[in-house]
Tab-separated table of C-alpha atoms and ligand atoms in Angstrom:
chain	number	residue	atom	x	y	z
Y	259	MET	CA	5.051	-12.840	2.293
Y	260	ARG	CA	5.016	-9.014	2.824
Y	261	VAL	CA	4.970	-7.702	6.422
Y	262	VAL	CA	4.476	-4.265	7.774
Y	263	SER	CA	4.753	-2.799	11.369
Y	264	GLY	CA	5.300	0.386	13.240
Y	265	ILE	CA	6.635	1.667	16.641
Y	266	GLN	CA	5.757	5.028	18.084
Y	267	PRO	CA	8.773	7.462	18.919
Y	268	SER	CA	7.026	8.419	22.135
Y	269	GLY	CA	9.657	7.132	24.622
Y	270	PRO	CA	12.698	5.103	24.920
Y	271	THR	CA	12.695	1.627	23.388
Y	272	HIS	CA	11.997	-1.010	26.046
Y	273	LEU	CA	12.262	-4.721	26.696
Y	274	GLY	CA	8.464	-5.093	25.832
Y	275	ASN	CA	8.981	-3.539	22.393
Y	276	TYR	CA	12.000	-5.806	21.721
Y	277	LEU	CA	10.514	-8.991	22.813
Y	278	GLY	CA	6.996	-8.519	21.642
Y	279	ALA	CA	7.826	-6.930	18.250
Y	280	ILE	CA	11.380	-6.057	17.320
Y	281	GLU	CA	12.549	-9.566	17.821
Y	282	GLN	CA	10.037	-10.738	15.265
Y	283	PHE	CA	10.984	-7.789	12.896
Y	284	LEU	CA	14.581	-9.323	13.120
Y	285	ASP	CA	13.440	-12.792	12.365
Y	286	LEU	CA	11.369	-11.596	9.449
Y	287	GLN	CA	14.096	-9.862	7.670
Y	288	THR	CA	16.119	-13.091	7.333
Y	289	ALA	CA	13.123	-15.238	6.388
Y	290	ALA	CA	11.737	-15.031	2.890
Y	291	ALA	CA	9.753	-11.910	3.691
Y	292	GLU	CA	9.645	-8.410	2.287
Y	293	ALA	CA	9.449	-6.211	5.224
Y	294	LEU	CA	8.424	-2.561	5.881
Y	295	TYR	CA	9.008	-1.113	9.212
Y	296	PHE	CA	8.222	2.503	10.223
Y	297	ILE	CA	8.672	5.185	12.849
Y	298	ALA	CA	5.011	6.062	13.766
Y	299	ASP	CA	5.527	9.645	14.310
Y	300	LEU	CA	2.206	10.670	13.180
Y	301	HIS	CA	0.728	8.473	15.830
Y	302	ALA	CA	3.061	10.048	18.385
Y	303	LEU	CA	1.490	13.332	17.712
Y	304	THR	CA	-1.343	12.334	19.907
Y	305	THR	CA	1.011	12.682	22.868
Y	306	VAL	CA	4.073	14.689	21.938
Y	307	HIS	CA	3.679	18.413	20.931
Y	308	ASP	CA	7.234	19.494	20.647
Y	309	GLY	CA	8.850	19.396	17.291
Y	310	GLN	CA	12.498	19.236	18.244
Y	311	ARG	CA	11.727	16.476	20.566
Y	312	LEU	CA	9.646	14.397	18.206
Y	313	HIS	CA	12.290	14.777	15.480
Y	314	ALA	CA	15.036	13.647	17.843
Y	315	ALA	CA	12.979	10.829	19.119
Y	316	SER	CA	12.318	9.535	15.679
Y	317	LEU	CA	16.030	9.592	14.836
Y	318	SER	CA	16.782	7.869	17.950
Y	319	LEU	CA	14.322	5.123	17.438
Y	320	ALA	CA	15.775	4.537	14.022
Y	321	ALA	CA	19.265	4.158	15.683
Y	322	ASP	CA	17.834	1.813	18.217
Y	323	LEU	CA	16.388	-0.492	15.509
Y	324	VAL	CA	19.436	-0.510	13.515
Y	325	ALA	CA	21.645	-1.011	16.533
Y	326	LEU	CA	19.453	-3.992	17.494
Y	327	GLY	CA	20.101	-5.582	14.069
Y	328	LEU	CA	17.651	-4.243	11.667
Y	329	ASP	CA	19.270	-3.919	8.347
Y	330	PRO	CA	18.043	-0.969	6.396
Y	331	GLU	CA	19.460	-2.473	3.123
Y	332	ARG	CA	17.235	-5.697	3.600
Y	333	VAL	CA	14.158	-3.920	4.907
Y	334	ALA	CA	12.331	-0.553	4.188
Y	335	LEU	CA	12.812	1.437	7.463
Y	336	PHE	CA	11.175	4.796	7.233
Y	337	ARG	CA	9.256	7.610	8.826
Y	338	GLN	CA	5.420	7.243	8.599
Y	339	SER	CA	5.078	10.985	7.945
Y	340	ASP	CA	7.114	10.650	4.750
Y	341	ILE	CA	4.348	8.794	3.253
Y	342	PRO	CA	1.555	11.302	2.385
Y	343	GLU	CA	-0.722	8.596	1.188
Y	344	VAL	CA	-1.057	7.443	4.833
Y	345	PRO	CA	-3.189	10.395	6.051
Y	346	ALA	CA	-5.105	10.500	2.665
Y	347	LEU	CA	-6.104	6.851	3.165
Y	348	ALA	CA	-6.934	7.397	6.881
Y	349	TRP	CA	-9.345	10.203	5.857
Y	350	LEU	CA	-11.177	7.888	3.315
Y	351	LEU	CA	-11.369	5.084	5.948
Y	352	ALA	CA	-12.622	7.475	8.577
Y	353	THR	CA	-15.644	8.039	6.417
Y	354	VAL	CA	-16.643	4.410	6.531
Y	355	THR	CA	-15.778	3.871	10.330
Y	356	PRO	CA	-18.451	3.901	12.776
Y	357	VAL	CA	-17.742	6.051	15.876
Y	358	GLY	CA	-18.986	3.384	18.135
Y	359	LEU	CA	-16.207	0.980	16.941
Y	360	LEU	CA	-13.684	3.593	17.914
Y	361	GLU	CA	-15.269	4.423	21.369
Y	362	ARG	CA	-15.028	0.820	22.229
Y	363	GLY	CA	-11.136	0.704	21.644
Y	364	HIS	CA	-9.266	-0.444	24.795
Y	365	ALA	CA	-6.303	1.762	24.159
Y	366	TYR	CA	-8.617	4.854	23.795
Y	367	LYS	CA	-10.718	4.012	26.960
Y	368	ASP	CA	-7.369	3.327	28.904
Y	369	LYS	CA	-6.049	6.638	27.891
Y	370	LEU	CA	-9.197	8.448	28.802
Y	371	ALA	CA	-9.204	6.647	32.338
Y	372	ARG	CA	-5.670	7.951	32.810
Y	373	GLY	CA	-6.949	11.496	32.441
Y	374	LEU	CA	-5.611	12.187	28.938
Y	375	SER	CA	-7.758	14.692	27.151
Y	376	GLY	CA	-9.915	12.796	24.680
Y	377	SER	CA	-8.814	14.574	21.407
Y	378	ALA	CA	-10.249	13.638	17.997
Y	379	GLY	CA	-6.648	12.306	17.235
Y	380	LEU	CA	-6.888	9.772	20.103
Y	381	LEU	CA	-10.239	8.551	19.180
Y	382	THR	CA	-9.365	8.107	15.445
Y	383	TYR	CA	-5.887	6.523	16.197
Y	384	PRO	CA	-6.977	3.195	15.030
Y	385	VAL	CA	-8.155	4.656	11.781
Y	386	LEU	CA	-4.622	6.110	11.143
Y	387	MET	CA	-3.330	2.731	12.124
Y	388	ALA	CA	-5.627	0.948	9.543
Y	389	ALA	CA	-4.260	3.070	6.928
Y	390	ASP	CA	-0.758	1.968	7.906
Y	391	ILE	CA	-1.847	-1.598	7.756
Y	392	LEU	CA	-3.988	-1.444	4.563
Y	393	LEU	CA	-1.610	0.730	2.485
Y	394	TYR	CA	1.102	-1.789	1.467
Y	395	ASP	CA	-0.936	-4.917	0.426
Y	396	ALA	CA	0.764	-6.609	3.330
Y	397	ASP	CA	-0.017	-10.303	4.424
Y	398	ALA	CA	1.025	-10.026	8.054
Y	399	VAL	CA	1.664	-7.462	10.746
Y	400	PRO	CA	4.093	-8.530	13.498
Y	401	VAL	CA	3.009	-6.886	16.860
Y	402	GLY	CA	2.598	-7.514	20.659
Y	403	ALA	CA	-0.755	-8.559	21.946
Y	404	ASP	CA	-1.819	-4.871	22.993
Y	405	GLN	CA	-2.124	-4.218	19.323
Y	406	GLN	CA	-4.345	-7.138	18.360
Y	407	GLN	CA	-7.572	-5.111	18.754
Y	408	HIS	CA	-6.265	-2.308	16.590
Y	409	LEU	CA	-5.475	-5.030	14.033
Y	410	GLU	CA	-8.996	-6.366	14.262
Y	411	ILE	CA	-10.388	-2.772	13.846
Y	412	ALA	CA	-8.235	-2.323	10.854
Y	413	ARG	CA	-9.410	-5.475	9.151
Y	414	GLU	CA	-13.082	-4.509	9.924
Y	415	ILE	CA	-12.620	-0.959	8.406
Y	416	GLY	CA	-10.814	-2.519	5.393
Y	417	THR	CA	-13.720	-4.911	4.812
Y	418	LYS	CA	-16.172	-1.987	5.133
Y	419	LEU	CA	-14.406	0.048	2.570
Y	420	ASN	CA	-14.240	-2.987	0.145
Y	421	ARG	CA	-17.905	-3.385	0.610
Y	422	LYS	CA	-18.819	0.276	0.205
Y	423	LEU	CA	-16.746	0.649	-2.977
Y	424	GLY	CA	-17.952	-2.852	-4.255
Y	425	ALA	CA	-14.415	-4.192	-4.978
Y	426	LEU	CA	-11.580	-5.829	-3.302
Y	427	LEU	CA	-9.505	-2.687	-2.956
Y	428	VAL	CA	-7.613	-3.352	0.177
Y	429	LYS	CA	-6.407	-6.573	1.607
Y	430	PRO	CA	-6.694	-6.945	5.285
Y	431	PRO	CA	-3.588	-8.680	6.803
Y	432	ARG	CA	-3.499	-10.924	9.902
Y	433	ALA	CA	-1.593	-10.199	13.163
Y	434	LEU	CA	1.611	-12.188	14.017
Y	435	VAL	CA	1.905	-12.452	17.720
Y	436	LYS	CA	4.396	-14.663	19.748
Y	437	PRO	CA	2.309	-16.039	22.477
Y	438	ALA	CA	5.264	-16.401	25.120
Y	439	VAL	CA	6.115	-12.590	24.817
Y	440	ALA	CA	2.761	-11.182	23.899
Y	441	ILE	CA	2.451	-9.163	26.976
Y	442	VAL	CA	5.888	-8.557	28.545
Y	443	PRO	CA	5.391	-7.501	32.294
Y	444	GLY	CA	6.725	-4.317	33.571
Y	445	LEU	CA	8.624	-3.800	36.829
Y	446	ASP	CA	5.322	-3.487	38.682
Y	447	GLY	CA	3.706	-6.658	37.119
Y	448	THR	CA	1.291	-4.682	34.734
Y	449	LYS	CA	2.041	-4.638	31.025
Y	450	MET	CA	5.425	-2.873	30.265
Y	451	SER	CA	4.364	0.366	28.695
Y	452	LYS	CA	5.997	3.782	27.962
Y	453	SER	CA	3.092	5.346	29.598
Y	454	TYR	CA	3.038	3.465	32.859
Y	455	GLY	CA	6.694	4.348	34.090
Y	456	ASN	CA	7.453	0.564	34.525
Y	457	THR	CA	9.910	-0.058	31.684
Y	458	LEU	CA	13.370	-1.477	31.269
Y	459	ASP	CA	14.750	0.777	28.629
Y	460	LEU	CA	17.236	-1.129	26.502
Y	461	PHE	CA	19.618	1.699	25.904
Y	462	ALA	CA	19.423	3.291	29.504
Y	463	ASP	CA	22.660	3.945	31.353
Y	464	GLU	CA	23.634	0.513	32.936
Y	465	ALA	CA	23.830	1.943	36.498
Y	466	GLU	CA	20.209	3.292	36.004
Y	467	LEU	CA	19.140	-0.132	34.840
Y	468	ARG	CA	20.533	-1.955	37.716
Y	469	ARG	CA	18.981	0.672	39.991
Y	470	ARG	CA	15.560	0.150	38.546
Y	471	ILE	CA	15.694	-3.742	38.750
Y	472	MET	CA	16.959	-3.500	42.422
Y	473	GLY	CA	13.845	-1.295	43.091
Y	474	ILE	CA	11.305	-4.149	41.901
Y	475	GLN	CA	8.870	-4.539	44.813
Y	476	THR	CA	9.139	-7.842	46.640
Y	477	ASP	CA	7.656	-9.101	49.908
Y	478	SER	CA	9.450	-10.032	53.027
Y	479	THR	CA	9.647	-13.965	52.200
Y	480	PRO	CA	12.968	-15.067	53.731
Y	481	VAL	CA	15.897	-16.350	51.500
Y	482	GLU	CA	15.363	-19.899	52.379
Y	483	ALA	CA	11.615	-20.039	51.803
Y	484	PRO	CA	9.675	-20.733	48.561
Y	485	LYS	CA	8.706	-17.523	46.707
Y	486	PRO	CA	5.265	-16.808	45.959
Y	487	LEU	CA	4.398	-17.173	42.204
Y	488	GLY	CA	3.208	-14.190	40.031
Y	489	SER	CA	6.199	-11.916	40.588
Y	490	PRO	CA	7.380	-9.831	37.572
Y	491	LEU	CA	10.934	-10.595	38.712
Y	492	LEU	CA	10.670	-14.328	37.927
Y	493	ALA	CA	8.716	-13.638	34.666
Y	494	LEU	CA	11.302	-11.132	33.452
Y	495	LEU	CA	14.189	-13.356	34.434
Y	496	GLU	CA	12.601	-16.294	32.558
Y	497	LEU	CA	12.110	-14.207	29.515
Y	498	LEU	CA	15.808	-13.365	29.349
Y	499	SER	CA	17.040	-17.076	30.049
Y	500	SER	CA	17.592	-20.083	28.040
Y	501	PRO	CA	14.952	-22.679	28.451
Y	502	GLU	CA	17.239	-24.838	30.681
Y	503	GLU	CA	18.224	-21.680	32.918
Y	504	ALA	CA	14.316	-20.644	32.994
Y	505	GLU	CA	13.527	-24.072	34.267
Y	506	GLU	CA	16.225	-23.780	37.095
Y	507	HIS	CA	15.022	-20.353	38.145
Y	508	ARG	CA	11.453	-21.782	38.369
Y	509	ARG	CA	12.783	-24.694	40.417
Y	510	SER	CA	14.756	-22.546	42.845
Y	511	TRP	CA	12.075	-19.920	43.033
Y	512	SER	CA	9.548	-22.614	44.350
Y	513	ALA	CA	12.132	-24.493	46.397
Y	514	GLY	CA	13.468	-21.609	48.349
Y	515	GLY	CA	17.227	-20.983	49.126
Y	516	VAL	CA	17.955	-18.063	46.879
Y	517	GLY	CA	16.919	-14.500	47.929
Y	518	TYR	CA	15.165	-11.785	45.865
Y	519	ALA	CA	18.514	-9.740	45.678
Y	520	ALA	CA	20.220	-12.570	44.063
Y	521	TYR	CA	17.416	-12.957	41.319
Y	522	LYS	CA	17.489	-9.241	40.758
Y	523	HIS	CA	21.439	-9.272	40.094
Y	524	ARG	CA	20.997	-12.293	37.777
Y	525	LEU	CA	18.167	-10.152	35.805
Y	526	ALA	CA	20.357	-7.202	35.514
Y	527	ASP	CA	23.308	-9.235	34.338
Y	528	ARG	CA	21.276	-11.050	31.557
Y	529	LEU	CA	19.832	-7.770	30.442
Y	530	VAL	CA	23.119	-6.076	30.208
Y	531	GLU	CA	24.797	-9.178	28.574
Y	532	ARG	CA	22.032	-9.629	26.074
Y	533	PHE	CA	22.080	-6.073	24.828
Y	534	SER	CA	25.696	-5.097	25.246
Y	535	ALA	CA	26.655	-5.354	21.511
Y	536	ALA	CA	23.506	-3.372	20.626
Y	537	ARG	CA	24.398	-0.782	23.176
Y	538	ALA	CA	27.897	-0.366	21.712
Y	539	GLN	CA	26.623	-0.104	18.204
Y	540	ARG	CA	24.055	2.448	19.258
Y	541	ARG	CA	26.772	4.700	20.548
Y	542	ARG	CA	28.585	4.523	17.288
Y	543	LEU	CA	25.407	5.203	15.300
Y	544	SER	CA	24.572	8.213	17.326
Y	545	GLU	CA	27.563	9.939	15.974
Y	546	ARG	CA	26.392	9.322	12.328
Y	547	PRO	CA	22.797	10.760	12.165
Y	548	GLU	CA	23.266	11.568	8.431
Y	549	LEU	CA	23.678	7.739	7.664
Y	550	LEU	CA	20.379	7.103	9.417
Y	551	GLU	CA	18.648	9.962	7.690
Y	552	SER	CA	19.740	8.561	4.380
Y	553	SER	CA	18.610	5.231	5.180
Y	554	LEU	CA	15.254	6.555	6.289
Y	555	ARG	CA	14.877	8.547	3.109
Y	556	ARG	CA	15.666	5.427	0.992
Y	557	GLY	CA	13.191	3.420	3.011
Y	558	ALA	CA	10.437	5.918	2.378
Y	559	GLU	CA	11.051	5.828	-1.349
Y	560	ARG	CA	10.648	2.116	-1.325
Y	561	ALA	CA	7.562	2.107	0.926
Y	562	ARG	CA	6.154	4.920	-1.238
Y	563	ALA	CA	6.321	3.146	-4.604
Y	564	ILE	CA	4.013	0.445	-2.926
Y	565	ALA	CA	1.772	3.063	-1.381
Y	566	ARG	CA	1.331	5.175	-4.431
Y	567	GLU	CA	0.146	2.069	-6.310
Y	568	VAL	CA	-2.507	0.996	-3.681
Y	569	TRP	CA	-3.617	4.668	-3.072
Y	570	GLY	CA	-3.890	5.010	-6.833
Y	571	ARG	CA	-6.279	1.987	-7.023
Y	572	VAL	CA	-8.264	2.973	-3.954
Y	573	SER	CA	-8.636	6.827	-4.736
Y	574	THR	CA	-9.682	6.077	-8.371
Y	575	ALA	CA	-12.531	3.758	-7.139
Y	576	ALA	CA	-13.494	6.414	-4.553
Y	577	GLY	CA	-13.706	8.945	-7.273
Y	578	ILE	CA	-11.124	11.435	-5.837
Y	579	GLY	CA	-8.002	12.972	-7.346
Y	580	SER	CA	-7.262	13.354	-11.063
Y	581	PRO	CA	-8.509	10.335	-13.020
Y	582	PRO	CA	-5.993	8.253	-14.671
Y	583	ALA	CA	-5.380	9.410	-18.317
Y	584	PHE	CA	-8.132	8.770	-20.735
Y	585	GLY	CA	-7.271	6.771	-23.794
B	601	LIG	P1	4.133	0.692	20.336
B	601	LIG	O1	5.023	2.020	19.959
B	601	LIG	O2	3.332	1.085	21.712
B	601	LIG	O3	4.837	-0.387	20.454
B	601	LIG	C1	5.594	-0.967	19.417
B	601	LIG	C2	5.464	-2.409	19.536
B	601	LIG	O4	5.815	-3.173	20.745
B	601	LIG	C3	4.872	-4.007	21.204
B	601	LIG	N1	4.944	-3.798	22.640
B	601	LIG	C4	4.786	-4.983	23.413
B	601	LIG	N2	4.865	-6.401	23.294
B	601	LIG	C5	4.852	-7.069	24.363
B	601	LIG	N3	4.772	-6.730	25.468
B	601	LIG	C6	4.800	-5.558	25.903
B	601	LIG	N4	4.675	-5.035	27.182
B	601	LIG	C7	4.804	-4.373	24.731
B	601	LIG	N5	4.774	-3.081	24.781
B	601	LIG	C8	4.735	-2.801	23.388
B	601	LIG	C9	3.581	-3.454	20.694
B	601	LIG	O5	2.568	-4.364	20.535
B	601	LIG	C10	4.082	-3.015	19.322
B	601	LIG	O6	4.008	-4.066	18.324
B	601	LIG	N6	0.104	1.787	17.545
B	601	LIG	C11	1.389	1.165	17.649
B	601	LIG	C12	2.160	1.632	16.550
B	601	LIG	C13	1.668	1.530	15.098
B	601	LIG	C14	1.640	0.166	14.488
B	601	LIG	C15	1.012	0.601	13.251
B	601	LIG	C16	1.828	-1.094	14.795
B	601	LIG	C17	1.191	2.425	14.489
B	601	LIG	N7	0.664	2.023	13.196
B	601	LIG	C18	0.694	-0.290	12.271
B	601	LIG	C19	1.519	-2.042	13.696
B	601	LIG	C20	0.934	-1.645	12.536
B	601	LIG	C21	2.071	1.352	18.952
B	601	LIG	O7	1.750	2.488	19.612
B	601	LIG	O8	2.985	0.586	19.269
């Protein structure tokens, strides 16, 4: 099985990224899978227009992934922008994509609703993503639930391309979503997201993490009383606990006797414990950017070998580029 997925370097890596996607990336590097994971810097261009910042953020995301356990010897870890076949395929896909399909995209509508200017890049974001998804002949794409609609759009665009050119040129892969962590809530109870300011950033300073957790909004239910269900505090604590501990948290939450502050301390402790080794490794990696750069370059070579083959097949069928030698 071959899997492919990407993460935008548009902000610090948070718990939602980890539980929804990165943990799957790690599982899939030990299973019998060939994995390609990329830093989606072309996608980040829709929100970041500061070259130095974007370059640093890409390298920082690569360091985060390696510190969390991604092994660049086993998987191809690379920058999306190092694969020129991605924007080339995106353009071809754009020519078969109905504008209405893009206008119905949740992520696009959400960004417009939050006042982001509706650039053509934002509208065609799913087309670029379809190129990522279709360029490597992958079988599956590990993602959180918020990317599922993008996967469906990619499959639809891929099928349209095959139909227009009259051959099975690209292979639409399926989404791999882990139901229990499909949508990790943020500190305010809505989806944890870089753009909502409600994240728990895995590599933030410990004091800052604790401060953010202590700031989770709670009501005035007294310590001894049962707590109302639906709080992100309990949901996050459950996600970071073993099944037995989670059961115990649920029990005491409904029975009463434990105050919100105690749950907040538990959540902060779990988070710090769970990622302490990664945080230490992350500090070591940040002193060796040249190692990360060379891993990213090697990853790009591996990914490009596949990309060239698929793009060769597709571009020839579309009638663009120098045709393969006669003879
Ligand atoms: P991005 O950078 O927003 O998120 C990276 C991954 O983290 C998952 N995720 C979550 N999962 C559960 N709960 C959450 N609160 C949560 N927040 C984020 C996302 O679902 C994603 O899997 N467009 C993509 C990047 C991309 C991509 C691709 C992904 C570009 N090309 C091709 C897959 C295949 C994005 O912005 O993800």
